[in-house]
């Protein structure tokens, strides 16, 4: 099948300004002898600029390399994916037939015998089915146990078991433990179940997308062409593949006609590759072999017969997929921070519980171990926010559900927040930023330029395309008639057909079809008489059709590489008439060609020849009497095509950049093409060295790094880059990596992570899967993506729409804000729960709140109110997407990271080959224990940073020292007021508790400060009422705290603060639960409430709640400046108008 030439700009020479950056003379830094030769080009000519040149000192070099030392260490380099054990492509056809023990006829492949059914069955049993082994998955039970073994859950289970042990030892004194132990264990099991269920649900959704109908293929068996499942193929089978098929296994070609395959998912090559049989084999690398086609690659044109040489895991795709398992995924930033917080809280809780146990058993409980252990467990319960795991999981699940409605499937729940934490997003071009659909943009004919694409960067003299314009009808006919595309259906209107064929021809056909009234009728009227398909040698395609004119009945159309087509022309078309080609025309032609090519477009030339005489036959031999016409053509014009940006991509990248996220393009395309697209979509706005050189007329070598903000790096440079050069690249705000391989993509991800970046990667090919897995967040495409990439990724864009990432980032940042609010809210009551326990053993006073009531707080109203934050809206419109990422990468953060890495490097011993010697397990344990006693540990701990973590100093200060203290004061004041109303002064309480015989039904009478005797039942009721108001006070102040924790940018009042109806539903539920527990007599056996408590006492915590809102308002005033400093500054030149749609996407005129 014919194809148009890939008229990409030619690969430049080392001196070409459109090649990648030249690292030899950056900032006048002298390179040492270890610099690779490829990087020293031009280094002999040192600039005479105005800046002071400095030499890279040994300290500078060590610091620059420190952050990458773990990547540059021996054995750390990634092996190239083209290293495969496939060698059959090197054999000649006879040897191939012998090695595989099969029979085929290269001259008449449809007459091949192939394998016998018996041979195929035997090989299938011996070698297995032609399927990729799915990655090992854990059973549902193992996944649940993993969720259960988190530190919080383990603590709760151990505490619950301990309560039951005490119940068995002393049933009477530990009767309440029957309920407490069951609740603690149930909470742990429920926490694990909620997390497990959400993960299972996400995996089930993904599995539904991966579960496809098993593909079939055509194979020669027993001399007959038959259709079998692709999974039943074996080595030696002779397979027929046609346009539109996916190659079912790795094949060596024995016969082919105009075959082109799309290898982009394996090699990253954006252009379809020609493949042909080579009778003598090909002694080249596997990926370069022209006689090999690979499993899963799409046949875009032609047909071929091939012999199966590899199946299943032994195919190239299988070997690449296996390499994905070699890359370990990173734990999400949120997961890391939650783990650190859980460990910190758990350690504090255990230490405090042990201290309180020691104090309690020697003072209050006087040797009663059972009661003391129950008391210590209540301390543990007070410190550990039992509902936090469930709250975090459910908050993330709610956010994931919202994202699913935006066509973003989240496999890993913590990936929801990771998207919001990204500092760098590395994205490929084709199919992600662009439509992967070649579209006609400009046409040039008769000295006039026309635009077929709504664009804002065309020159003023460019005219809009119309069919009536001179030369345009001829070009549309050439695009339609000189084409070998096919349709999936012909019984539906043109606009509803799927076009099968080469991307360039597809674009030309789609364009022509919009302006031809009846596409099929045109082809019937002007039937083909003779055709020569496009090939890489000629670089043009020719067709002769029955089209009458004044001098005859035939017309010859030719299209292809501009320089080849122009060489066949002697005239050019002006207003419908041929005019001899002149130097002026050639100058105009050069200008038009340069204009199109400079914008990264693919350029095709069109010409025609009106043949004299009647219809006749033609020969492919030009020398023959009936040879086809090869010269004397009339040049009709040039047409340019591009793969245009997707609708919404420009605004999406602009929005991400305004959110402080660096968006970086990593593509296999030519640097010039990549840069042209990048400039259209807000990815590159500033100057590169080459563009600044063109503007100023200064040589590239004399332009310094601090003069430019953009860089285009060629893949050939990547393997030889030094640490300081990587630093130099990532210091730019606009980066494009071009002509990169999958290995390079993975290397780029690792280098960025080494600098502290939280990296997101988008990809759809098998070759992207290692980078997707290594990235902090891998984002795969659902429609165009391979199954392997979807398995490796954390997130899948169901509609392949890059703009969905903006919604995801916003959702991720919002969920982080809401998670932080929820945690801040949840742990605030810890102070009000722990200090009373301290007063109980130190003062002592009657226990203000029991362990069972603490659990009611943590798992009752607290859980529902904490969950309600999931539906909170941002404080202000730009509160999320105009602030820096929460862990911004700055010069200071990089320097700090490298200093720590250098310190670690210097403490390691190395062998004679420079490899680090791992210390023994005892040495590592000693190092960990001794770290807190080193100067570096405390320097790092108190080092100023711009990072915002989930649980930071400000949050802990607010929760424990500010709002927590206010909440405790509200509760303890209410507690003392109720006791005072019942006849107990604070002094009486201390005296009664010290005696340790009061506040039980059979207690003796207590004589208070007024001399009044209070009997046992009244003492019990007074304690019940005091504990009840303590519980209700915590609840009431927490209701005010719901709105106080939202105050960061604005005061805790106003529409946005109170716009979440679920907050009020949570408050209503908490109020109903509190009233139900306190005022329902049957529940007093478990919870110890009292229906005698007057609601009048509720006013005390209400007053403290208003005080809390006032304090939150004061914090906003004090901290507002630091929040303003985190805003991203405006970016000059950002284009936020919509990406224009092509004419092919609009209705016909």
JSON list of C-alpha atoms in Angstrom, two decimals, residues 58 126 193 218 229 257 338 340 361 382 384 386 452 465 549 556 654 695 806 827 858 907 924 954 1010 1085:
[
{"chain": "A", "resi": 58, "resn": "UNK", "atom": "CA", "xyz": [36.50, 19.35, 43.46]},
{"chain": "A", "resi": 126, "resn": "UNK", "atom": "CA", "xyz": [5.94, -28.57, 25.28]},
{"chain": "A", "resi": 193, "resn": "UNK", "atom": "CA", "xyz": [-11.66, -4.28, 55.88]},
{"chain": "A", "resi": 218, "resn": "UNK", "atom": "CA", "xyz": [-4.80, -16.72, 10.24]},
{"chain": "A", "resi": 229, "resn": "UNK", "atom": "CA", "xyz": [-6.91, -18.32, 18.67]},
{"chain": "A", "resi": 257, "resn": "UNK", "atom": "CA", "xyz": [3.67, -6.61, 0.07]},
{"chain": "A", "resi": 338, "resn": "UNK", "atom": "CA", "xyz": [1.04, 8.72, 57.32]},
{"chain": "A", "resi": 340, "resn": "UNK", "atom": "CA", "xyz": [5.76, 8.32, 59.98]},
{"chain": "A", "resi": 361, "resn": "UNK", "atom": "CA", "xyz": [0.14, 0.87, 90.08]},
{"chain": "A", "resi": 382, "resn": "UNK", "atom": "CA", "xyz": [-6.75, 8.41, 74.16]},
{"chain": "A", "resi": 384, "resn": "UNK", "atom": "CA", "xyz": [-4.21, 6.67, 69.25]},
{"chain": "A", "resi": 386, "resn": "UNK", "atom": "CA", "xyz": [-8.52, 4.77, 66.18]},
{"chain": "A", "resi": 452, "resn": "UNK", "atom": "CA", "xyz": [-6.90, 24.73, 6.60]},
{"chain": "A", "resi": 465, "resn": "UNK", "atom": "CA", "xyz": [-8.76, 27.56, 2.57]},
{"chain": "A", "resi": 549, "resn": "UNK", "atom": "CA", "xyz": [-9.25, 16.79, -20.23]},
{"chain": "A", "resi": 556, "resn": "UNK", "atom": "CA", "xyz": [-1.21, 11.21, -13.77]},
{"chain": "A", "resi": 654, "resn": "UNK", "atom": "CA", "xyz": [-0.75, 26.45, 31.48]},
{"chain": "A", "resi": 695, "resn": "UNK", "atom": "CA", "xyz": [17.40, 36.38, 17.51]},
{"chain": "A", "resi": 806, "resn": "UNK", "atom": "CA", "xyz": [-5.59, 19.06, 35.79]},
{"chain": "A", "resi": 827, "resn": "UNK", "atom": "CA", "xyz": [-6.28, 14.74, 67.04]},
{"chain": "A", "resi": 858, "resn": "UNK", "atom": "CA", "xyz": [-13.10, 8.47, 68.34]},
{"chain": "A", "resi": 907, "resn": "UNK", "atom": "CA", "xyz": [30.42, 7.24, 55.56]},
{"chain": "A", "resi": 924, "resn": "UNK", "atom": "CA", "xyz": [23.35, -0.78, 60.56]},
{"chain": "A", "resi": 954, "resn": "UNK", "atom": "CA", "xyz": [1.88, 24.01, 62.80]},
{"chain": "A", "resi": 1010, "resn": "UNK", "atom": "CA", "xyz": [-20.28, 22.76, 103.49]},
{"chain": "A", "resi": 1085, "resn": "UNK", "atom": "CA", "xyz": [-24.32, 0.18, 82.32]}
]
